[in-house]
Coordinates of C-alpha atoms in Angstrom, one line a residue:
M226 CA -2.9 27.5 -21.8
S227 CA -5.4 27.2 -19.0
T228 CA -7.7 24.2 -18.8
P229 CA -10.7 26.3 -20.1
Q230 CA -8.6 27.5 -23.0
I231 CA -7.4 23.9 -23.8
I232 CA -11.1 22.7 -23.8
D233 CA -12.0 25.6 -26.1
A234 CA -9.2 24.7 -28.5
L235 CA -10.2 21.1 -28.6
R236 CA -13.8 22.0 -29.3
K237 CA -12.7 24.1 -32.2
K238 CA -10.9 21.0 -33.5
L239 CA -14.1 19.0 -33.1
E240 CA -15.9 21.5 -35.4
Q241 CA -13.0 21.3 -38.0
E242 CA -13.1 17.5 -38.0
N243 CA -16.9 17.4 -38.1
L244 CA -17.0 15.6 -34.8
D245 CA -19.5 15.9 -31.9
G246 CA -17.1 14.5 -29.2
F247 CA -13.7 13.0 -28.5
I248 CA -12.6 10.3 -26.2
I249 CA -9.2 10.6 -24.3
P250 CA -8.1 7.4 -22.6
H251 CA -5.4 7.4 -20.0
G252 CA -3.2 5.1 -22.1
D253 CA -0.9 5.5 -25.0
A254 CA 0.3 3.0 -27.7
F255 CA 2.5 1.2 -25.1
R256 CA -0.2 0.5 -22.6
N257 CA 1.9 1.4 -19.5
E258 CA 0.4 2.5 -16.1
F259 CA 3.0 5.3 -15.9
L260 CA 3.4 7.5 -18.9
P261 CA 6.2 9.6 -20.3
P262 CA 5.3 13.4 -20.1
E263 CA 4.6 13.6 -23.9
S264 CA 1.9 10.9 -23.6
K265 CA -0.1 12.3 -20.6
R266 CA -2.9 13.6 -22.7
L267 CA -5.6 13.0 -20.2
Y268 CA -3.7 14.9 -17.6
Y269 CA -3.1 17.8 -20.0
I270 CA -6.8 18.1 -20.8
T271 CA -8.2 17.6 -17.2
G272 CA -5.4 18.5 -14.8
V273 CA -5.9 15.2 -12.9
D274 CA -3.0 12.8 -12.8
T275 CA -4.5 9.4 -12.8
S276 CA -3.2 5.9 -13.8
A277 CA -6.7 4.7 -14.6
G278 CA -9.2 7.1 -16.3
L279 CA -10.9 8.2 -19.4
G280 CA -12.2 11.7 -20.5
I281 CA -14.9 12.5 -22.9
I282 CA -15.1 16.1 -24.4
L283 CA -18.4 17.0 -26.1
K284 CA -19.4 20.3 -27.7
D285 CA -21.1 21.6 -24.5
T286 CA -20.1 19.3 -21.7
A287 CA -17.2 17.2 -20.5
A288 CA -16.7 14.2 -18.2
L289 CA -13.9 12.4 -16.4
F290 CA -14.3 8.7 -15.5
V291 CA -11.9 7.4 -12.7
D292 CA -11.8 4.3 -10.6
G293 CA -12.4 4.3 -6.8
R294 CA -8.8 5.1 -5.9
Y295 CA -9.0 8.5 -7.6
K296 CA -12.5 9.6 -6.9
L297 CA -11.8 12.0 -4.1
A298 CA -8.5 13.3 -5.7
A299 CA -10.3 13.9 -9.0
K300 CA -13.1 15.9 -7.4
A301 CA -10.5 17.9 -5.4
E302 CA -8.3 18.7 -8.4
I303 CA -10.6 19.1 -11.4
D304 CA -12.5 22.2 -12.4
L305 CA -16.1 21.0 -11.6
E306 CA -17.5 23.8 -13.7
L307 CA -16.0 22.2 -16.7
F308 CA -16.1 18.5 -15.9
S309 CA -18.5 16.0 -14.3
V310 CA -16.8 13.1 -12.5
F311 CA -18.1 9.6 -12.7
P312 CA -16.9 6.0 -11.8
L313 CA -14.8 4.4 -14.5
S314 CA -17.1 1.7 -15.8
Y315 CA -18.6 1.0 -19.3
E316 CA -22.1 1.3 -17.8
D317 CA -21.4 4.8 -16.6
I318 CA -19.8 5.7 -20.0
Q319 CA -22.9 4.4 -21.8
Q320 CA -25.3 6.3 -19.5
Y321 CA -23.3 9.5 -20.0
L322 CA -23.3 9.2 -23.8
K323 CA -27.0 8.2 -23.8
T324 CA -27.8 11.4 -21.9
H325 CA -25.7 13.8 -23.9
F326 CA -25.5 12.2 -27.4
K327 CA -28.1 11.9 -30.1
A328 CA -28.4 9.1 -32.7
G329 CA -26.2 9.7 -35.7
M330 CA -23.6 11.9 -33.9
K331 CA -19.9 11.3 -34.4
L332 CA -17.5 10.4 -31.5
G333 CA -13.7 10.4 -32.3
I334 CA -10.9 8.3 -30.7
D335 CA -7.2 7.7 -31.4
S336 CA -7.1 4.0 -32.0
W337 CA -3.5 3.9 -30.8
T338 CA -4.6 4.8 -27.3
V339 CA -7.1 1.9 -26.7
S340 CA -6.6 -1.8 -26.8
V341 CA -8.6 -4.1 -29.1
K342 CA -10.9 -5.2 -26.2
E343 CA -11.4 -1.6 -25.0
F344 CA -12.3 -0.4 -28.5
E345 CA -14.7 -3.3 -28.9
K346 CA -16.6 -2.3 -25.7
L347 CA -16.8 1.3 -26.8
E348 CA -17.9 0.2 -30.3
N349 CA -20.7 -1.9 -28.8
I350 CA -21.9 1.1 -26.8
S351 CA -21.8 3.2 -29.9
K352 CA -23.9 0.7 -31.8
L353 CA -26.5 0.4 -29.0
L354 CA -26.8 4.2 -29.1
N355 CA -26.6 4.5 -32.9
I356 CA -23.5 6.7 -32.5
H357 CA -20.6 6.6 -35.1
L358 CA -17.3 5.8 -33.4
M359 CA -14.6 7.3 -35.6
R360 CA -10.9 6.5 -35.7
I361 CA -9.0 9.8 -35.7
T362 CA -5.3 10.3 -36.6
P363 CA -3.4 12.2 -35.6
N364 CA -4.6 12.6 -32.0
L365 CA -6.5 15.8 -31.6
I366 CA -4.8 16.6 -28.3
D367 CA -1.4 16.5 -30.0
L368 CA -2.7 19.1 -32.5
I369 CA -3.5 21.7 -29.8
W370 CA -0.7 20.8 -27.3
K371 CA 1.7 23.7 -28.1
D372 CA 4.2 23.1 -25.4
K373 CA 4.2 19.3 -25.6
P374 CA 7.3 17.8 -24.0
T375 CA 9.8 16.0 -26.3
P376 CA 10.6 12.4 -25.7
S377 CA 13.6 11.6 -23.4
P378 CA 16.7 10.4 -25.3
S379 CA 17.8 8.1 -22.4
Q380 CA 19.8 5.0 -23.2
A381 CA 18.6 1.4 -22.7
F382 CA 20.8 -0.9 -20.7
L383 CA 21.3 -4.6 -20.1
W384 CA 19.8 -6.2 -17.0
E385 CA 22.6 -8.7 -16.2
D386 CA 21.9 -12.4 -16.0
H387 CA 23.1 -12.5 -12.4
Y388 CA 20.0 -10.4 -11.5
A389 CA 17.6 -12.0 -14.1
G390 CA 18.5 -15.6 -13.2
E391 CA 17.8 -16.7 -16.8
S392 CA 19.3 -15.7 -20.2
T393 CA 17.3 -14.0 -22.9
F394 CA 18.1 -16.9 -25.2
S395 CA 16.5 -19.3 -22.7
K396 CA 13.4 -17.1 -22.3
R397 CA 12.9 -16.7 -26.1
L398 CA 13.1 -20.4 -26.6
R399 CA 10.6 -20.9 -23.8
I400 CA 8.1 -18.4 -25.3
S401 CA 8.8 -19.8 -28.8
D402 CA 7.6 -23.2 -27.5
F403 CA 4.2 -21.7 -26.9
L404 CA 4.1 -20.6 -30.6
K405 CA 5.0 -24.1 -31.8
K406 CA 2.4 -25.6 -29.6
E407 CA -0.3 -23.4 -31.0
K408 CA 1.1 -23.7 -34.6
V409 CA 1.6 -19.9 -34.7
D410 CA 4.4 -18.4 -36.8
A411 CA 5.0 -15.1 -34.9
F412 CA 3.9 -13.2 -31.8
Y413 CA 3.4 -9.5 -31.8
I414 CA 4.6 -8.2 -28.4
S415 CA 2.6 -5.0 -27.7
L416 CA 3.8 -4.5 -24.0
P417 CA 7.2 -3.0 -23.4
E418 CA 7.3 -4.8 -20.0
S419 CA 7.0 -8.2 -21.8
L420 CA 9.7 -7.2 -24.3
N421 CA 12.0 -5.9 -21.6
W422 CA 11.6 -9.1 -19.5
L423 CA 12.1 -11.3 -22.6
L424 CA 15.4 -9.6 -23.6
N425 CA 16.7 -8.8 -20.1
I426 CA 17.0 -5.2 -21.0
R427 CA 15.8 -2.1 -19.1
G428 CA 15.5 1.6 -19.9
N429 CA 14.5 5.0 -18.5
D430 CA 11.7 6.0 -20.8
V431 CA 8.9 6.3 -18.2
P432 CA 8.8 7.5 -14.6
F433 CA 9.2 4.8 -11.9
T434 CA 9.4 1.8 -14.2
P435 CA 12.8 0.9 -15.8
L436 CA 11.5 0.4 -19.3
L437 CA 12.7 0.9 -22.9
L438 CA 9.6 1.8 -24.8
A439 CA 9.5 -0.7 -27.6
T440 CA 7.3 -3.3 -29.3
G441 CA 8.5 -6.4 -31.1
I442 CA 7.8 -9.5 -33.1
L443 CA 9.0 -12.9 -31.9
Y444 CA 9.2 -15.6 -34.5
Q445 CA 8.8 -19.3 -33.9
D446 CA 12.6 -19.9 -34.4
G447 CA 13.4 -17.5 -31.5
H448 CA 14.7 -14.5 -33.5
M449 CA 13.1 -11.1 -32.9
E450 CA 12.5 -7.7 -34.5
I451 CA 12.4 -4.8 -32.0
F452 CA 10.8 -1.5 -33.0
T453 CA 11.9 1.5 -31.0
N454 CA 13.8 4.8 -31.2
L455 CA 17.2 3.6 -32.3
Q456 CA 18.9 6.6 -30.6
K457 CA 18.2 4.8 -27.4
I458 CA 20.0 1.6 -28.4
P459 CA 23.7 1.5 -27.4
S460 CA 26.2 -0.2 -29.7
L461 CA 26.7 -2.9 -27.1
F462 CA 23.2 -4.2 -27.8
L463 CA 24.0 -4.7 -31.5
K464 CA 27.0 -6.9 -30.5
Q465 CA 25.1 -8.7 -27.7
F466 CA 22.0 -9.7 -29.6
N467 CA 23.2 -10.0 -33.2
P468 CA 22.1 -11.9 -35.3
S469 CA 19.1 -13.2 -33.4
V470 CA 17.6 -9.8 -32.5
Q471 CA 17.3 -7.0 -35.0
F472 CA 16.6 -3.4 -33.8
L473 CA 14.5 -1.2 -36.1
E474 CA 12.8 2.2 -36.1
M475 CA 9.2 2.3 -35.0
D476 CA 8.0 3.3 -38.5
Q477 CA 9.1 0.0 -39.9
L478 CA 6.6 -2.0 -37.8
E479 CA 3.8 -1.8 -40.3
T480 CA 6.2 -3.1 -43.1
S481 CA 7.1 -6.1 -41.0
L482 CA 3.5 -6.9 -40.2
I483 CA 2.6 -6.8 -43.8
K484 CA 5.6 -9.0 -44.7
I485 CA 4.2 -11.7 -42.3
S486 CA 0.9 -11.6 -44.1
K487 CA 2.3 -12.1 -47.5
S488 CA 3.7 -15.5 -46.5
Q489 CA 0.3 -16.5 -45.2
Q490 CA 1.6 -16.8 -41.7
K491 CA -0.4 -16.8 -38.4
I492 CA 0.3 -14.1 -35.9
W493 CA -0.4 -14.1 -32.2
Y494 CA -1.6 -10.9 -30.5
D495 CA -3.1 -10.1 -27.1
P496 CA -6.4 -8.2 -27.6
H497 CA -6.3 -7.0 -24.1
H498 CA -3.1 -5.0 -24.7
T499 CA -2.6 -4.6 -28.5
P500 CA -3.7 -1.2 -29.7
M501 CA -6.7 -1.2 -32.0
A502 CA -4.5 0.5 -34.6
I503 CA -2.4 -2.6 -34.9
L504 CA -5.4 -4.8 -35.5
D505 CA -6.5 -2.4 -38.2
I506 CA -3.2 -2.9 -39.9
L507 CA -3.4 -6.7 -39.6
N508 CA -7.0 -6.7 -40.8
S509 CA -6.0 -4.9 -43.9
T510 CA -3.7 -7.9 -44.9
D511 CA -4.2 -11.6 -45.4
V512 CA -2.5 -12.6 -42.2
L513 CA -4.1 -15.3 -40.1
L514 CA -4.9 -14.0 -36.6
F515 CA -4.5 -15.8 -33.3
P516 CA -5.9 -13.6 -30.4
A517 CA -4.8 -14.9 -27.0
D518 CA -3.2 -13.7 -23.8
D519 CA 0.4 -12.5 -23.9
P520 CA 2.4 -15.7 -22.9
C521 CA 5.0 -13.5 -21.3
L522 CA 2.6 -12.3 -18.6
L523 CA 2.4 -15.4 -16.6
E524 CA 6.0 -16.4 -17.2
K525 CA 7.4 -13.2 -15.7
A526 CA 5.0 -13.3 -12.8
L527 CA 6.6 -16.6 -11.7
K528 CA 9.8 -15.4 -10.2
N529 CA 12.8 -17.7 -10.5
P530 CA 15.1 -18.5 -7.5
T531 CA 17.6 -15.7 -8.5
E532 CA 14.8 -13.1 -8.7
I533 CA 13.3 -14.3 -5.4
S534 CA 16.7 -14.0 -3.7
G535 CA 17.1 -10.5 -5.2
M536 CA 13.6 -9.5 -4.0
R537 CA 14.4 -10.6 -0.5
K538 CA 17.6 -8.6 -0.4
A539 CA 15.9 -5.6 -1.9
H540 CA 13.2 -5.7 0.8
Q541 CA 15.7 -6.0 3.6
R542 CA 17.6 -3.1 2.2
D543 CA 14.4 -1.1 1.8
G544 CA 13.4 -1.9 5.4
Y545 CA 16.6 -0.1 6.6
A546 CA 15.4 3.0 4.8
I547 CA 11.9 3.0 6.2
V548 CA 13.1 2.3 9.7
Q549 CA 15.6 5.1 9.4
F550 CA 12.8 7.4 8.2
L551 CA 10.4 6.4 11.0
S552 CA 13.1 6.7 13.6
W553 CA 14.0 10.1 12.3
L554 CA 10.3 11.1 12.2
E555 CA 9.9 10.4 15.9
T556 CA 12.6 13.0 16.7
Q557 CA 11.1 15.8 14.6
E558 CA 9.1 18.8 15.9
L559 CA 5.5 18.4 14.9
D560 CA 3.1 21.3 14.2
Q561 CA 6.0 23.3 12.9
E562 CA 7.5 23.2 9.4
L563 CA 7.6 19.5 8.6
S564 CA 5.2 19.1 5.6
E565 CA 4.0 16.1 3.7
I566 CA 6.3 17.0 0.8
K567 CA 9.4 17.5 3.1
A568 CA 8.7 14.2 4.8
A569 CA 8.4 12.4 1.4
Q570 CA 11.7 14.0 0.3
K571 CA 13.4 12.8 3.5
L572 CA 12.2 9.2 3.0
T573 CA 13.5 9.3 -0.6
S574 CA 16.9 10.5 0.6
F575 CA 17.3 7.5 2.9
R576 CA 16.6 5.2 -0.1
Q577 CA 18.9 7.0 -2.5
H578 CA 21.9 6.2 -0.5
L579 CA 21.3 2.4 -0.6
P580 CA 23.3 0.0 -2.8
L581 CA 21.7 -0.9 -6.1
Y582 CA 19.1 1.9 -5.9
H583 CA 17.8 3.0 -9.3
S584 CA 14.6 5.1 -8.7
L585 CA 11.3 5.2 -6.8
S586 CA 8.8 2.7 -8.0
F587 CA 6.0 5.3 -7.8
E588 CA 5.5 8.8 -6.4
V589 CA 5.5 8.7 -2.6
I590 CA 2.1 9.1 -1.1
S591 CA 2.7 11.2 2.1
A592 CA -0.7 11.9 3.6
V593 CA -1.7 13.5 7.0
G594 CA -5.1 13.4 8.5
S595 CA -7.9 13.8 6.1
N596 CA -5.6 13.6 3.1
G597 CA -5.0 9.9 4.0
A598 CA -8.6 9.3 3.0
I599 CA -7.7 10.1 -0.6
V600 CA -6.4 6.7 -1.7
H601 CA -3.9 8.0 -4.3
Y602 CA -3.2 11.4 -2.7
H603 CA -0.3 13.4 -4.0
A604 CA 0.8 16.4 -2.1
K605 CA 1.3 19.6 -4.1
E606 CA 3.7 22.4 -3.3
G607 CA 2.0 25.1 -1.3
C608 CA -1.1 23.0 -0.6
D609 CA 0.4 20.2 1.5
K610 CA -0.3 19.8 5.2
I611 CA 2.0 20.1 8.1
L612 CA 2.6 17.0 10.1
S613 CA 0.6 17.5 13.3
S614 CA 0.5 15.8 16.7
G615 CA -2.4 13.4 17.2
K616 CA -3.0 12.9 13.5
L617 CA -2.7 9.7 11.5
Y618 CA 0.1 9.8 8.9
L619 CA -0.2 7.4 5.9
V620 CA 3.0 6.9 3.9
D621 CA 2.9 4.6 0.8
S622 CA 6.2 4.3 -1.1
G623 CA 8.5 2.0 -2.9
A624 CA 11.7 1.8 -4.9
Q625 CA 13.4 0.1 -7.8
Y626 CA 16.6 -1.6 -7.0
L627 CA 18.7 -3.5 -9.6
D628 CA 17.7 -6.7 -7.8
G629 CA 14.1 -6.0 -7.0
T630 CA 11.1 -3.8 -6.6
T631 CA 9.4 -2.7 -3.4
D632 CA 6.0 -1.3 -2.3
I633 CA 5.1 -0.7 1.3
T634 CA 2.5 1.3 3.3
R635 CA 2.5 2.0 6.9
T636 CA 0.1 4.2 8.9
V637 CA 1.5 5.7 12.1
L638 CA 0.2 8.0 14.9
L639 CA 2.1 11.3 15.0
G640 CA 3.2 12.3 18.5
K641 CA 1.9 10.9 21.7
E642 CA -1.5 12.3 22.0
A643 CA -4.4 9.9 22.6
L644 CA -6.2 8.9 19.4
F645 CA -10.0 8.7 19.1
P646 CA -11.3 5.1 19.5
E647 CA -12.9 5.0 16.1
A648 CA -9.6 5.2 14.3
K649 CA -7.9 2.7 16.6
E650 CA -10.6 0.2 16.1
A651 CA -10.5 0.7 12.3
F652 CA -6.8 0.3 12.3
T653 CA -7.0 -2.9 14.3
R654 CA -9.6 -4.4 12.0
V655 CA -7.4 -3.5 9.0
L656 CA -4.5 -5.2 10.8
K657 CA -6.6 -8.3 11.5
G658 CA -7.4 -8.6 7.8
H659 CA -3.8 -8.1 6.9
I660 CA -2.8 -10.9 9.3
A661 CA -5.5 -13.2 8.1
L662 CA -4.3 -13.0 4.5
A663 CA -0.6 -13.1 5.4
S664 CA -1.0 -16.3 7.5
I665 CA -3.4 -18.3 5.3
K666 CA -2.5 -21.7 3.9
F667 CA -4.5 -22.4 0.7
P668 CA -4.8 -25.3 -1.8
K669 CA -3.2 -25.1 -5.2
G670 CA -5.7 -23.7 -7.7
T671 CA -6.9 -21.0 -5.3
T672 CA -7.5 -17.6 -6.9
G673 CA -7.0 -14.1 -5.5
H674 CA -10.7 -13.6 -5.8
Q675 CA -11.3 -16.4 -3.3
L676 CA -8.7 -14.9 -0.8
D677 CA -9.9 -11.3 -0.9
I678 CA -12.6 -11.7 1.7
L679 CA -9.9 -12.7 4.3
A680 CA -8.7 -9.1 4.3
R681 CA -12.1 -7.5 4.4
Q682 CA -14.0 -9.7 6.8
F683 CA -13.3 -7.8 10.0
L684 CA -14.2 -4.5 8.4
W685 CA -17.4 -6.0 7.0
E686 CA -18.4 -7.0 10.6
K687 CA -18.9 -3.2 11.2
G688 CA -20.3 -2.3 7.8
L689 CA -17.0 -0.9 6.6
N690 CA -15.1 -1.6 3.4
Y691 CA -12.5 -0.2 1.0
A692 CA -13.0 0.5 -2.8
H693 CA -9.6 -0.8 -4.1
G694 CA -8.3 -4.3 -4.5
T695 CA -6.5 -6.1 -1.7
G696 CA -3.4 -7.0 -3.7
H697 CA -1.6 -6.6 -7.0
G698 CA 1.3 -8.4 -8.6
V699 CA 4.8 -6.9 -8.4
G700 CA 7.6 -7.3 -10.9
A701 CA 11.4 -7.9 -10.4
F702 CA 13.0 -4.6 -11.3
L703 CA 9.9 -4.0 -13.4
S704 CA 6.4 -2.6 -12.9
V705 CA 5.3 -2.2 -9.3
H706 CA 1.8 -3.0 -10.4
Q707 CA 2.3 -6.1 -12.5
A708 CA -0.5 -8.2 -14.0
P709 CA -1.9 -10.8 -14.0
P710 CA -1.6 -11.8 -10.3
S711 CA -4.0 -10.0 -8.0
I712 CA -6.2 -10.4 -4.9
S713 CA -9.4 -8.6 -5.4
H714 CA -13.2 -8.8 -5.1
R715 CA -13.4 -8.1 -8.8
L716 CA -13.9 -11.1 -11.2
S717 CA -10.7 -10.1 -13.0
S718 CA -8.9 -11.7 -10.2
L719 CA -9.6 -15.3 -11.2
L720 CA -6.0 -16.4 -11.9
P721 CA -4.8 -19.1 -9.5
L722 CA -1.9 -18.0 -7.3
E723 CA 1.2 -20.1 -8.0
E724 CA 4.6 -20.6 -6.4
G725 CA 7.0 -17.7 -7.1
M726 CA 4.3 -15.0 -7.6
I727 CA 4.6 -11.9 -5.5
V728 CA 1.5 -9.9 -4.5
S729 CA 0.7 -7.1 -2.2
N730 CA -1.4 -7.4 1.0
E731 CA -3.0 -4.0 1.5
P732 CA -6.3 -3.7 3.2
G733 CA -7.4 -0.2 4.3
Y734 CA -10.1 2.0 5.6
Y735 CA -10.8 5.6 4.5
K736 CA -13.1 8.0 6.3
E737 CA -13.7 11.0 4.0
N738 CA -12.6 14.3 5.5
A739 CA -11.1 12.5 8.5
F740 CA -8.4 9.9 8.1
G741 CA -7.0 7.1 6.0
I742 CA -5.5 3.7 7.1
R743 CA -3.6 1.2 5.0
I744 CA -1.2 -1.5 5.9
E745 CA 0.7 -2.9 3.0
S746 CA 3.4 -5.6 2.7
L747 CA 4.5 -7.7 -0.2
L748 CA 3.9 -11.5 -0.1
L749 CA 5.7 -14.3 -1.9
V750 CA 3.8 -17.5 -2.7
V751 CA 5.8 -20.5 -1.3
P752 CA 5.1 -24.2 -0.8
S753 CA 3.3 -25.1 2.5
E754 CA 4.3 -28.0 4.8
W755 CA 1.2 -29.8 3.4
K756 CA 1.4 -31.3 -0.1
E757 CA -0.7 -29.4 -2.7
F758 CA -0.9 -26.3 -0.5
Y759 CA 0.7 -22.9 -0.6
E760 CA 1.3 -20.2 1.9
F761 CA 2.8 -16.7 2.0
E762 CA 6.1 -15.4 3.0
T763 CA 6.0 -11.7 4.0
L764 CA 8.9 -10.0 2.2
T765 CA 8.4 -6.5 3.7
L766 CA 10.4 -5.9 6.9
V767 CA 9.0 -2.8 8.6
P768 CA 7.2 -2.7 12.0
I769 CA 3.5 -1.9 12.4
D770 CA 2.6 0.9 14.8
K771 CA 1.6 -0.7 18.1
K772 CA 0.2 2.7 19.4
L773 CA -2.7 2.2 17.0
I774 CA -3.6 -1.3 18.1
L775 CA -6.5 -2.3 20.4
K776 CA -4.9 -5.3 21.8
E777 CA -8.3 -6.7 23.2
L778 CA -9.5 -7.1 19.6
L779 CA -6.7 -9.4 18.6
T780 CA -6.9 -13.2 19.1
P781 CA -4.0 -15.0 20.7
A782 CA -3.1 -16.3 17.2
E783 CA -3.1 -12.8 15.7
L784 CA -1.0 -11.5 18.6
N785 CA 1.5 -14.3 18.1
W786 CA 1.7 -13.6 14.4
L787 CA 2.4 -9.9 15.1
N788 CA 5.1 -10.6 17.7
L789 CA 6.8 -13.2 15.6
Y790 CA 6.8 -10.8 12.6
H791 CA 8.3 -8.0 14.7
Q792 CA 10.9 -10.3 16.1
R793 CA 11.9 -11.2 12.5
V794 CA 12.0 -7.5 11.5
F795 CA 14.4 -6.8 14.4
E796 CA 16.6 -9.7 13.7
K797 CA 17.0 -8.9 10.0
L798 CA 17.4 -5.1 10.3
S799 CA 19.1 -4.3 13.6
P800 CA 22.7 -5.4 12.7
E801 CA 23.0 -2.6 10.1
L802 CA 21.4 0.3 12.1
S803 CA 23.0 3.0 14.2
F804 CA 22.6 2.8 18.0
E805 CA 19.7 5.4 18.0
E806 CA 17.9 3.6 15.1
K807 CA 18.4 0.2 16.7
E808 CA 16.9 1.5 20.0
W809 CA 13.9 2.9 18.1
L810 CA 13.4 -0.4 16.3
K811 CA 13.8 -2.3 19.6
N812 CA 10.9 -0.3 21.1
A813 CA 8.8 -0.6 17.9
T814 CA 9.1 -4.4 17.8
E815 CA 8.9 -5.3 21.5
P816 CA 6.2 -7.9 22.0
L817 CA 2.6 -6.7 22.7

């Protein structure tokens, strides 16, 4: 069906259900950034593939709410005759409902697709506007989705201890200690990433993140019940984990939760990630509730020595692929047949041949010229641009290796034509912010919120800025965007950075309809030479395009940082490169 036909079909369902509107969040019951095809309801209804968004379909109007990264992409991809596009904020959602809804009207939502906290915020808005927020099961989108994909039958697999650096038994005892400390009997694990980390297992249930989709209950004594599709569990697991871990079908989850309540036990759940539908089940019983942050989140953010070693090796390996790609790119005919998609495919081919490669960690962003201004641009067949001389080319990509996860962005000048000064100055100011963050030493207890200004300050001097955060956490053969570590101007970035955390460093500048600039490397938090201080080690090993730098804007200290970084890149990567690639890298890393 076309998008207008899908909207019409949903509106007919609204009439049948006696509803005036329906909310479609991006998420599903598992709360992942990347979704399996059968869970991409928001994409199905809007045609916009976003990792952060929410749709509202009313009887005579519709809206899509997206964050700043997707604003331009959404407006370019969506049918603006059907949808209005707004920033993703509860204030904007409230204003939209206030404008289009009358008191007493009914607004439906699938309570499996929103967390407890998200539901509470929507419920507060509904109460303010005297709207009835109704839990609807099954999801109305599923009822009209005639060609809905079937779930993948892919098998889960063990992530060996020599990659993990710690056994699942040790991890479970560690998390169980949190339960004992809080006098809690069981912990409901809503996030598959937490569960996969805890058990040292991985899967292929979602694109780009090696996850088995499952939830679980960890008991105070360390034993677990895992709820998933048992067809995905190899017999090896039953031998490996028995008797301490029991694998059950998803439909047995409610039975286990009710069983806990009958013994008057207290259960821990994370309201930021647990679906509202789970809390509804718990509230229907006599179980004692302990709402608190998932204790696995911080533990998996603090990488152990084995994980850190693996991440260093993965980034060196990944650096080979990027250098091979950039070296190859310089030999290609521009303004001919090389498109954004073909370039992305070539980059992926260099990675696929590397040892321990598993998959990409997200879809390659391959953006030429004005497309670079779309922060999360994705080229589409038949609509992608040709790589042209004199244009900026932004490529943001990453990979999943068995020993680590990578994420890197470089912006390069295509060809040898002179670039207009505005873009070179913007690039240099982005670079200065990148260097300022990469080279800072900071006292223990410092938050990402406090560090964010370091990356923005030189853009602010000229009244420039970027709408996204400066840095996100990164997993070890897990999510490329891993909470809770972050570096951001938002107040959600109040967690102190600690030794072993890995975060991105990605300031940028985006001029609509002209160009986009982003420089991204991953940083590891390590002890500084000064007691009670930390600093960053840059894990990413890829040169920064010197053709885009206005040398006169760099201080001696910044110039020294860049030259030392390039020296390190050459020393680490050159031994494994071909003669031609080594020559390219030598030129790319020669001191400024």
